[in-house]
PDB file of C-alpha atoms and ligand atoms in Angstrom:
ATOM      1  CA  MET A  20      -0.303  17.107  -2.187  1.00 45.00           C
ATOM      2  CA  LYS A  21      -3.749  15.570  -2.104  1.00 63.00           C
ATOM      3  CA  ASN A  22      -4.517  13.283   0.789  1.00 78.00           C
ATOM      4  CA  GLY A  23      -6.726  10.241   0.490  1.00 90.00           C
ATOM      5  CA  ARG A  24      -8.218   8.333   3.380  1.00 94.00           C
ATOM      6  CA  LEU A  25      -7.437   4.876   4.634  1.00 97.00           C
ATOM      7  CA  ILE A  26     -10.194   2.705   6.075  1.00 98.00           C
ATOM      8  CA  THR A  27      -9.408  -0.785   7.339  1.00 98.00           C
ATOM      9  CA  VAL A  28     -11.662  -3.709   8.182  1.00 98.00           C
ATOM     10  CA  GLU A  29     -10.502  -6.164  10.820  1.00 98.00           C
ATOM     11  CA  GLY A  30     -11.776  -9.249  12.562  1.00 98.00           C
ATOM     12  CA  ILE A  31     -11.305 -12.980  12.799  1.00 98.00           C
ATOM     13  CA  GLU A  32     -12.214 -15.376   9.999  1.00 95.00           C
ATOM     14  CA  GLY A  33     -15.851 -15.293   8.984  1.00 96.00           C
ATOM     15  CA  ALA A  34     -16.576 -12.104  10.933  1.00 98.00           C
ATOM     16  CA  GLY A  35     -17.969 -10.483   7.786  1.00 97.00           C
ATOM     17  CA  LYS A  36     -14.999  -8.422   6.576  1.00 98.00           C
ATOM     18  CA  SER A  37     -15.489  -9.080   2.857  1.00 97.00           C
ATOM     19  CA  THR A  38     -19.190  -8.330   3.213  1.00 97.00           C
ATOM     20  CA  VAL A  39     -18.375  -5.013   4.892  1.00 98.00           C
ATOM     21  CA  VAL A  40     -15.758  -4.108   2.269  1.00 98.00           C
ATOM     22  CA  GLY A  41     -18.514  -4.597  -0.313  1.00 97.00           C
ATOM     23  CA  VAL A  42     -20.803  -2.215   1.578  1.00 97.00           C
ATOM     24  CA  ILE A  43     -18.069   0.441   1.760  1.00 98.00           C
ATOM     25  CA  ARG A  44     -17.298  -0.025  -1.958  1.00 98.00           C
ATOM     26  CA  ASP A  45     -20.955   0.493  -2.882  1.00 97.00           C
ATOM     27  CA  TRP A  46     -21.114   3.568  -0.652  1.00 97.00           C
ATOM     28  CA  LEU A  47     -17.984   5.082  -2.246  1.00 96.00           C
ATOM     29  CA  GLU A  48     -19.078   4.242  -5.796  1.00 96.00           C
ATOM     30  CA  SER A  49     -22.514   5.748  -5.276  1.00 95.00           C
ATOM     31  CA  ARG A  50     -20.730   8.985  -4.362  1.00 93.00           C
ATOM     32  CA  HIS A  51     -18.264   8.706  -7.262  1.00 94.00           C
ATOM     33  CA  ILE A  52     -15.369   8.754  -4.847  1.00 94.00           C
ATOM     34  CA  PRO A  53     -12.205   7.277  -6.385  1.00 95.00           C
ATOM     35  CA  CYS A  54     -11.184   4.308  -4.290  1.00 96.00           C
ATOM     36  CA  VAL A  55      -8.884   1.331  -4.134  1.00 98.00           C
ATOM     37  CA  LEU A  56      -9.998  -1.906  -2.496  1.00 98.00           C
ATOM     38  CA  THR A  57      -7.233  -4.118  -1.280  1.00 98.00           C
ATOM     39  CA  ARG A  58      -6.346  -6.764   1.289  1.00 98.00           C
ATOM     40  CA  GLU A  59      -3.653  -8.134   3.517  1.00 98.00           C
ATOM     41  CA  PRO A  60      -1.781 -10.313   3.431  1.00 97.00           C
ATOM     42  CA  GLY A  61      -1.565  -9.516  -0.277  1.00 97.00           C
ATOM     43  CA  GLY A  62      -2.561  -6.601  -2.457  1.00 96.00           C
ATOM     44  CA  THR A  63       0.315  -6.783  -4.973  1.00 97.00           C
ATOM     45  CA  PRO A  64       1.674  -9.738  -6.998  1.00 97.00           C
ATOM     46  CA  VAL A  65       4.676 -10.169  -4.696  1.00 98.00           C
ATOM     47  CA  ALA A  66       2.572  -9.769  -1.556  1.00 97.00           C
ATOM     48  CA  GLU A  67       0.000 -12.247  -2.914  1.00 98.00           C
ATOM     49  CA  ALA A  68       2.856 -14.736  -3.495  1.00 97.00           C
ATOM     50  CA  ILE A  69       3.920 -14.200   0.128  1.00 97.00           C
ATOM     51  CA  ARG A  70       0.259 -14.762   1.117  1.00 97.00           C
ATOM     52  CA  GLN A  71       0.402 -18.166  -0.583  1.00 95.00           C
ATOM     53  CA  ILE A  72       3.369 -19.140   1.585  1.00 94.00           C
ATOM     54  CA  LEU A  73       1.672 -17.782   4.715  1.00 94.00           C
ATOM     55  CA  LEU A  74      -1.633 -19.567   4.204  1.00 93.00           C
ATOM     56  CA  SER A  75      -0.600 -22.833   2.552  1.00 92.00           C
ATOM     57  CA  PRO A  76      -1.679 -25.753   4.764  1.00 88.00           C
ATOM     58  CA  ASP A  77       1.469 -27.576   3.531  1.00 87.00           C
ATOM     59  CA  PHE A  78       3.549 -25.439   5.918  1.00 81.00           C
ATOM     60  CA  LYS A  79       1.472 -26.132   9.023  1.00 68.00           C
ATOM     61  CA  GLU A  80       4.348 -27.418  11.137  1.00 70.00           C
ATOM     62  CA  SER A  81       7.267 -25.499   9.786  1.00 83.00           C
ATOM     63  CA  ILE A  82       6.572 -21.755   9.882  1.00 92.00           C
ATOM     64  CA  GLN A  83       8.032 -20.129  12.988  1.00 94.00           C
ATOM     65  CA  SER A  84       6.093 -17.279  14.589  1.00 96.00           C
ATOM     66  CA  GLU A  85       8.962 -14.882  13.838  1.00 97.00           C
ATOM     67  CA  THR A  86       8.977 -15.992  10.196  1.00 97.00           C
ATOM     68  CA  GLU A  87       5.226 -15.456  10.021  1.00 97.00           C
ATOM     69  CA  LEU A  88       5.523 -11.936  11.447  1.00 98.00           C
ATOM     70  CA  LEU A  89       8.379 -10.983   9.136  1.00 98.00           C
ATOM     71  CA  LEU A  90       6.608 -12.384   6.077  1.00 98.00           C
ATOM     72  CA  MET A  91       3.500 -10.415   7.025  1.00 98.00           C
ATOM     73  CA  PHE A  92       5.561  -7.239   7.145  1.00 98.00           C
ATOM     74  CA  ALA A  93       7.490  -8.152   3.997  1.00 98.00           C
ATOM     75  CA  GLY A  94       4.184  -8.347   2.136  1.00 98.00           C
ATOM     76  CA  ARG A  95       2.995  -5.186   3.870  1.00 98.00           C
ATOM     77  CA  ALA A  96       6.127  -3.264   2.803  1.00 98.00           C
ATOM     78  CA  GLN A  97       5.317  -4.167  -0.771  1.00 98.00           C
ATOM     79  CA  HIS A  98       1.608  -3.417  -0.344  1.00 98.00           C
ATOM     80  CA  ILE A  99       2.181  -0.004   1.214  1.00 98.00           C
ATOM     81  CA  SER A 100       4.774   1.210  -1.243  1.00 98.00           C
ATOM     82  CA  GLU A 101       3.039  -0.146  -4.357  1.00 98.00           C
ATOM     83  CA  VAL A 102      -0.629   0.379  -3.501  1.00 98.00           C
ATOM     84  CA  VAL A 103      -1.541   2.214  -0.295  1.00 98.00           C
ATOM     85  CA  ALA A 104       0.878   5.153  -0.310  1.00 97.00           C
ATOM     86  CA  PRO A 105       0.465   6.020  -4.035  1.00 97.00           C
ATOM     87  CA  ALA A 106      -3.344   5.831  -3.795  1.00 97.00           C
ATOM     88  CA  LEU A 107      -3.419   8.084  -0.724  1.00 96.00           C
ATOM     89  CA  ALA A 108      -1.035  10.519  -2.420  1.00 95.00           C
ATOM     90  CA  ALA A 109      -3.407  10.581  -5.412  1.00 96.00           C
ATOM     91  CA  GLY A 110      -6.275  11.563  -3.116  1.00 95.00           C
ATOM     92  CA  LYS A 111      -8.061   8.217  -3.324  1.00 96.00           C
ATOM     93  CA  TRP A 112      -9.812   6.372  -0.547  1.00 96.00           C
ATOM     94  CA  VAL A 113      -8.205   3.049   0.281  1.00 98.00           C
ATOM     95  CA  VAL A 114     -10.184   0.234   1.897  1.00 98.00           C
ATOM     96  CA  SER A 115      -8.053  -2.639   3.157  1.00 98.00           C
ATOM     97  CA  ASP A 116      -9.445  -6.005   4.243  1.00 98.00           C
ATOM     98  CA  ARG A 117      -7.081  -6.424   7.219  1.00 98.00           C
ATOM     99  CA  TYR A 118      -4.035  -4.226   7.861  1.00 98.00           C
ATOM    100  CA  LEU A 119      -1.668  -3.374  10.729  1.00 98.00           C
ATOM    101  CA  ASP A 120      -3.989  -4.285  13.603  1.00 98.00           C
ATOM    102  CA  ALA A 121      -4.087  -7.860  12.297  1.00 98.00           C
ATOM    103  CA  SER A 122      -0.380  -8.308  13.114  1.00 98.00           C
ATOM    104  CA  TYR A 123      -0.971  -7.255  16.718  1.00 98.00           C
ATOM    105  CA  ALA A 124      -3.963  -9.599  16.914  1.00 98.00           C
ATOM    106  CA  TYR A 125      -2.575 -12.679  15.133  1.00 98.00           C
ATOM    107  CA  GLN A 126       1.188 -12.576  15.598  1.00 98.00           C
ATOM    108  CA  GLY A 127       0.976 -10.676  18.906  1.00 98.00           C
ATOM    109  CA  GLY A 128      -2.129 -12.099  20.592  1.00 98.00           C
ATOM    110  CA  GLY A 129      -2.368 -15.390  18.706  1.00 97.00           C
ATOM    111  CA  ARG A 130       1.317 -16.350  18.487  1.00 97.00           C
ATOM    112  CA  GLY A 131       2.478 -14.511  21.598  1.00 98.00           C
ATOM    113  CA  LEU A 132       5.150 -12.323  19.982  1.00 98.00           C
ATOM    114  CA  PRO A 133       5.962  -9.126  21.921  1.00 98.00           C
ATOM    115  CA  PHE A 134       3.865  -6.151  20.864  1.00 97.00           C
ATOM    116  CA  GLU A 135       6.955  -3.888  21.011  1.00 98.00           C
ATOM    117  CA  ARG A 136       8.589  -5.811  18.171  1.00 98.00           C
ATOM    118  CA  ILE A 137       5.474  -5.465  16.062  1.00 98.00           C
ATOM    119  CA  GLN A 138       5.392  -1.774  16.874  1.00 98.00           C
ATOM    120  CA  TRP A 139       9.004  -1.424  15.772  1.00 98.00           C
ATOM    121  CA  LEU A 140       8.181  -3.053  12.434  1.00 98.00           C
ATOM    122  CA  GLU A 141       5.089  -0.875  12.109  1.00 98.00           C
ATOM    123  CA  HIS A 142       7.105   2.312  12.545  1.00 98.00           C
ATOM    124  CA  TRP A 143       9.652   1.128  10.037  1.00 98.00           C
ATOM    125  CA  ILE A 144       7.321  -0.194   7.352  1.00 98.00           C
ATOM    126  CA  ALA A 145       4.069   1.743   7.643  1.00 97.00           C
ATOM    127  CA  GLY A 146       5.272   5.176   8.736  1.00 93.00           C
ATOM    128  CA  ALA A 147       2.520   7.683   8.135  1.00 92.00           C
ATOM    129  CA  CYS A 148       0.261   5.242   6.257  1.00 96.00           C
ATOM    130  CA  GLN A 149      -2.063   4.857   9.214  1.00 97.00           C
ATOM    131  CA  PRO A 150      -5.775   4.154   8.948  1.00 98.00           C
ATOM    132  CA  GLU A 151      -8.069   6.916  10.120  1.00 96.00           C
ATOM    133  CA  LEU A 152     -11.002   4.572  10.611  1.00 97.00           C
ATOM    134  CA  THR A 153     -11.062   0.859  11.386  1.00 98.00           C
ATOM    135  CA  PHE A 154     -14.142  -1.335  11.599  1.00 98.00           C
ATOM    136  CA  LEU A 155     -13.460  -4.211  13.979  1.00 98.00           C
ATOM    137  CA  LEU A 156     -16.046  -6.931  13.456  1.00 98.00           C
ATOM    138  CA  ASP A 157     -16.214  -8.794  16.734  1.00 98.00           C
ATOM    139  CA  LEU A 158     -17.815 -12.156  17.351  1.00 98.00           C
ATOM    140  CA  PRO A 159     -17.077 -15.469  19.081  1.00 98.00           C
ATOM    141  CA  PRO A 160     -14.541 -17.481  17.049  1.00 97.00           C
ATOM    142  CA  ALA A 161     -16.768 -20.563  16.880  1.00 96.00           C
ATOM    143  CA  VAL A 162     -19.424 -18.535  15.058  1.00 96.00           C
ATOM    144  CA  GLY A 163     -16.906 -16.914  12.705  1.00 96.00           C
ATOM    145  CA  LEU A 164     -15.202 -20.182  11.839  1.00 94.00           C
ATOM    146  CA  ALA A 165     -18.541 -21.842  11.155  1.00 92.00           C
ATOM    147  CA  ARG A 166     -19.400 -19.009   8.746  1.00 92.00           C
ATOM    148  CA  ALA A 167     -15.965 -19.142   7.082  1.00 90.00           C
ATOM    149  CA  LYS A 168     -16.203 -22.904   6.652  1.00 86.00           C
ATOM    150  CA  LYS A 169     -19.004 -22.404   4.144  1.00 85.00           C
ATOM    151  CA  ARG A 170     -16.461 -20.663   1.894  1.00 81.00           C
ATOM    152  CA  GLY A 171     -14.183 -23.716   1.493  1.00 83.00           C
ATOM    153  CA  PRO A 172     -11.436 -25.725   3.183  1.00 84.00           C
ATOM    154  CA  HIS A 173      -9.553 -24.017   6.010  1.00 84.00           C
ATOM    155  CA  ASP A 174      -6.148 -22.476   5.259  1.00 87.00           C
ATOM    156  CA  ARG A 175      -3.100 -22.885   7.531  1.00 85.00           C
ATOM    157  CA  ILE A 176      -4.114 -20.171   9.982  1.00 86.00           C
ATOM    158  CA  GLU A 177      -7.791 -21.144   9.944  1.00 85.00           C
ATOM    159  CA  GLN A 178      -6.730 -24.641  11.032  1.00 84.00           C
ATOM    160  CA  GLU A 179      -5.574 -23.262  14.392  1.00 87.00           C
ATOM    161  CA  ARG A 180      -7.434 -24.289  17.525  1.00 90.00           C
ATOM    162  CA  LEU A 181     -10.250 -22.244  18.995  1.00 93.00           C
ATOM    163  CA  ASP A 182      -8.085 -20.886  21.846  1.00 95.00           C
ATOM    164  CA  PHE A 183      -5.769 -19.316  19.250  1.00 96.00           C
ATOM    165  CA  PHE A 184      -8.705 -17.326  17.848  1.00 97.00           C
ATOM    166  CA  GLU A 185      -9.848 -16.421  21.364  1.00 97.00           C
ATOM    167  CA  ARG A 186      -6.428 -14.816  21.899  1.00 98.00           C
ATOM    168  CA  VAL A 187      -6.645 -13.078  18.508  1.00 98.00           C
ATOM    169  CA  ARG A 188     -10.070 -11.721  19.379  1.00 98.00           C
ATOM    170  CA  ALA A 189      -8.871 -10.534  22.786  1.00 98.00           C
ATOM    171  CA  ALA A 190      -5.857  -8.767  21.247  1.00 98.00           C
ATOM    172  CA  TYR A 191      -8.101  -7.049  18.702  1.00 98.00           C
ATOM    173  CA  LEU A 192     -10.291  -5.783  21.542  1.00 98.00           C
ATOM    174  CA  ILE A 193      -7.213  -4.539  23.421  1.00 98.00           C
ATOM    175  CA  ARG A 194      -6.264  -2.556  20.301  1.00 98.00           C
ATOM    176  CA  ALA A 195      -9.772  -1.124  20.185  1.00 98.00           C
ATOM    177  CA  GLY A 196      -9.393  -0.050  23.821  1.00 98.00           C
ATOM    178  CA  GLN A 197      -6.088   1.644  23.005  1.00 98.00           C
ATOM    179  CA  PHE A 198      -7.429   3.485  19.960  1.00 98.00           C
ATOM    180  CA  PRO A 199     -11.070   4.189  20.719  1.00 98.00           C
ATOM    181  CA  ASP A 200     -11.246   7.180  18.353  1.00 96.00           C
ATOM    182  CA  ARG A 201     -10.030   5.169  15.379  1.00 98.00           C
ATOM    183  CA  ILE A 202     -11.410   1.678  15.937  1.00 98.00           C
ATOM    184  CA  MET A 203     -15.146   1.149  15.876  1.00 98.00           C
ATOM    185  CA  VAL A 204     -16.080  -2.207  17.376  1.00 98.00           C
ATOM    186  CA  VAL A 205     -19.087  -3.699  15.619  1.00 98.00           C
ATOM    187  CA  ASP A 206     -20.984  -6.607  17.128  1.00 98.00           C
ATOM    188  CA  ALA A 207     -20.787  -9.013  14.196  1.00 98.00           C
ATOM    189  CA  LEU A 208     -23.410 -11.326  15.691  1.00 98.00           C
ATOM    190  CA  GLN A 209     -25.962  -8.828  14.431  1.00 98.00           C
ATOM    191  CA  SER A 210     -27.538  -9.447  11.055  1.00 97.00           C
ATOM    192  CA  ALA A 211     -25.710  -8.242   7.953  1.00 96.00           C
ATOM    193  CA  GLU A 212     -28.411  -5.570   7.590  1.00 97.00           C
ATOM    194  CA  GLU A 213     -27.842  -4.272  11.117  1.00 98.00           C
ATOM    195  CA  VAL A 214     -24.086  -4.202  10.576  1.00 98.00           C
ATOM    196  CA  GLN A 215     -24.591  -2.339   7.313  1.00 97.00           C
ATOM    197  CA  ALA A 216     -26.809   0.282   8.997  1.00 97.00           C
ATOM    198  CA  LEU A 217     -24.127   0.998  11.630  1.00 97.00           C
ATOM    199  CA  LEU A 218     -21.486   1.255   8.944  1.00 97.00           C
ATOM    200  CA  LEU A 219     -23.451   3.655   6.791  1.00 96.00           C
ATOM    201  CA  LYS A 220     -24.069   5.879   9.796  1.00 96.00           C
ATOM    202  CA  LYS A 221     -20.348   6.013  10.554  1.00 96.00           C
ATOM    203  CA  LEU A 222     -19.432   6.633   6.914  1.00 95.00           C
ATOM    204  CA  ALA A 223     -21.921   9.498   6.771  1.00 92.00           C
ATOM    205  CA  GLU A 224     -20.196  11.029   9.809  1.00 91.00           C
ATOM    206  CA  LEU A 225     -16.852  10.619   8.092  1.00 87.00           C
ATOM    207  CA  GLN A 226     -18.190  12.269   4.966  1.00 81.00           C
ATOM    208  CA  GLU A 227     -19.177  15.312   7.011  1.00 81.00           C
ATOM    209  CA  THR A 228     -15.585  15.756   8.161  1.00 79.00           C
ATOM    210  CA  SER A 229     -14.205  15.267   4.663  1.00 67.00           C
ATOM    211  CA  GLN A 230     -12.919  18.065   2.461  1.00 56.00           C
ATOM    212  CA  ASN A 231     -13.072  15.863  -0.612  1.00 47.00           C
ATOM    213  CA  PHE A 232     -16.754  16.431  -1.274  1.00 45.00           C
TER     214      PHE A 232
HETATM  215  N1  ATP B 326     -23.692 -10.166  10.006  1.00 68.44           N
HETATM  216  C1  ATP B 326     -23.737 -11.379   9.441  1.00 68.44           C
HETATM  217  N2  ATP B 326     -24.587 -12.311   9.914  1.00 68.44           N
HETATM  218  C2  ATP B 326     -24.614 -13.545   9.379  1.00 68.44           C
HETATM  219  N3  ATP B 326     -23.854 -13.953   8.352  1.00 68.44           N
HETATM  220  C3  ATP B 326     -22.993 -13.065   7.837  1.00 68.44           C
HETATM  221  C4  ATP B 326     -22.881 -11.734   8.345  1.00 68.44           C
HETATM  222  N4  ATP B 326     -21.934 -11.089   7.640  1.00 68.44           N
HETATM  223  C5  ATP B 326     -21.466 -11.972   6.725  1.00 68.44           C
HETATM  224  N5  ATP B 326     -22.121 -13.154   6.838  1.00 68.44           N
HETATM  225  C6  ATP B 326     -21.901 -14.364   6.042  1.00 68.44           C
HETATM  226  O1  ATP B 326     -20.837 -15.076   6.683  1.00 68.44           O
HETATM  227  C7  ATP B 326     -19.939 -15.604   5.703  1.00 68.44           C
HETATM  228  C8  ATP B 326     -18.563 -14.982   5.921  1.00 68.44           C
HETATM  229  O2  ATP B 326     -18.637 -13.590   5.634  1.00 68.44           O
HETATM  230  P1  ATP B 326     -17.412 -12.836   4.977  1.00 68.44           P
HETATM  231  O3  ATP B 326     -16.861 -13.622   3.850  1.00 68.44           O
HETATM  232  O4  ATP B 326     -17.826 -11.432   4.711  1.00 68.44           O
HETATM  233  O5  ATP B 326     -16.405 -12.887   6.213  1.00 68.44           O
HETATM  234  P2  ATP B 326     -14.847 -12.584   6.231  1.00 68.44           P
HETATM  235  O6  ATP B 326     -14.579 -11.947   7.530  1.00 68.44           O
HETATM  236  O7  ATP B 326     -14.446 -11.865   5.000  1.00 68.44           O
HETATM  237  O8  ATP B 326     -14.277 -14.039   6.210  1.00 68.44           O
HETATM  238  P3  ATP B 326     -12.782 -14.505   5.855  1.00 68.44           P
HETATM  239  O9  ATP B 326     -11.958 -14.177   7.055  1.00 68.44           O
HETATM  240  O10 ATP B 326     -12.953 -15.970   5.685  1.00 68.44           O
HETATM  241  O11 ATP B 326     -12.367 -13.780   4.613  1.00 68.44           O
HETATM  242  C9  ATP B 326     -20.551 -15.277   4.352  1.00 68.44           C
HETATM  243  O12 ATP B 326     -21.296 -16.391   3.949  1.00 68.44           O
HETATM  244  C10 ATP B 326     -21.438 -14.088   4.637  1.00 68.44           C
HETATM  245  O13 ATP B 326     -22.519 -14.006   3.745  1.00 68.44           O
HETATM  246 MG1   MG B 327     -13.011 -12.259   3.548  1.00 68.44          MG
END
């Protein structure tokens, strides 16, 4: 069976994830590497419908942290079985704008749910569909939120207070400390050009270890 590769891009709102996904897409396309670009929450029609529930500002007061976590994994179950696993089995590269680490950061760090419960869900739902490389775009939440604001009105999660995003950021950095070989922390305060240069260097290293070329 052919094996594709899973790259994920993580970070708080406005960190530059979509920009980075675009850079990776261009890099893959220029090498004619078959790829699938996707995102979480979302990535399939059902998971995108779950995303609507998760992000709708109408539900600001009523979504419990446990509900949020379970909805995230409900969407992820759909995303993995419909998109990620089949693409990897077909030998494609998959680039996901947020993935498993986001649950540890947002529902673990941000909401305060125990990491062990998230881990249990991860083992159940994600199994072997683990990223081999994760770009964590790190920057102070105030800067990220100011950047994201230019995009449009804040969704339910973006309406959280700054201390929520400080906890999310801290949890992301804890993950990076736990998985230093997989997670590359990128200082997202650098210019987009500087971020891109770091990314391209890392992708070139990855290419060297690849048997798909
Ligand atoms: N390194 C950078 N320096 C300054 N501005 C940047 C940088 N990277 C991206 N931007 C700009 O910041 C804004 C947010 O970037 P982007 O949409 O890529 O972030 P994101 O992490 O995908 O945000 P969201 O969480 O809202 O989806 C955009 O206007 C983008 O052009
Ligand atoms: Mg984005």
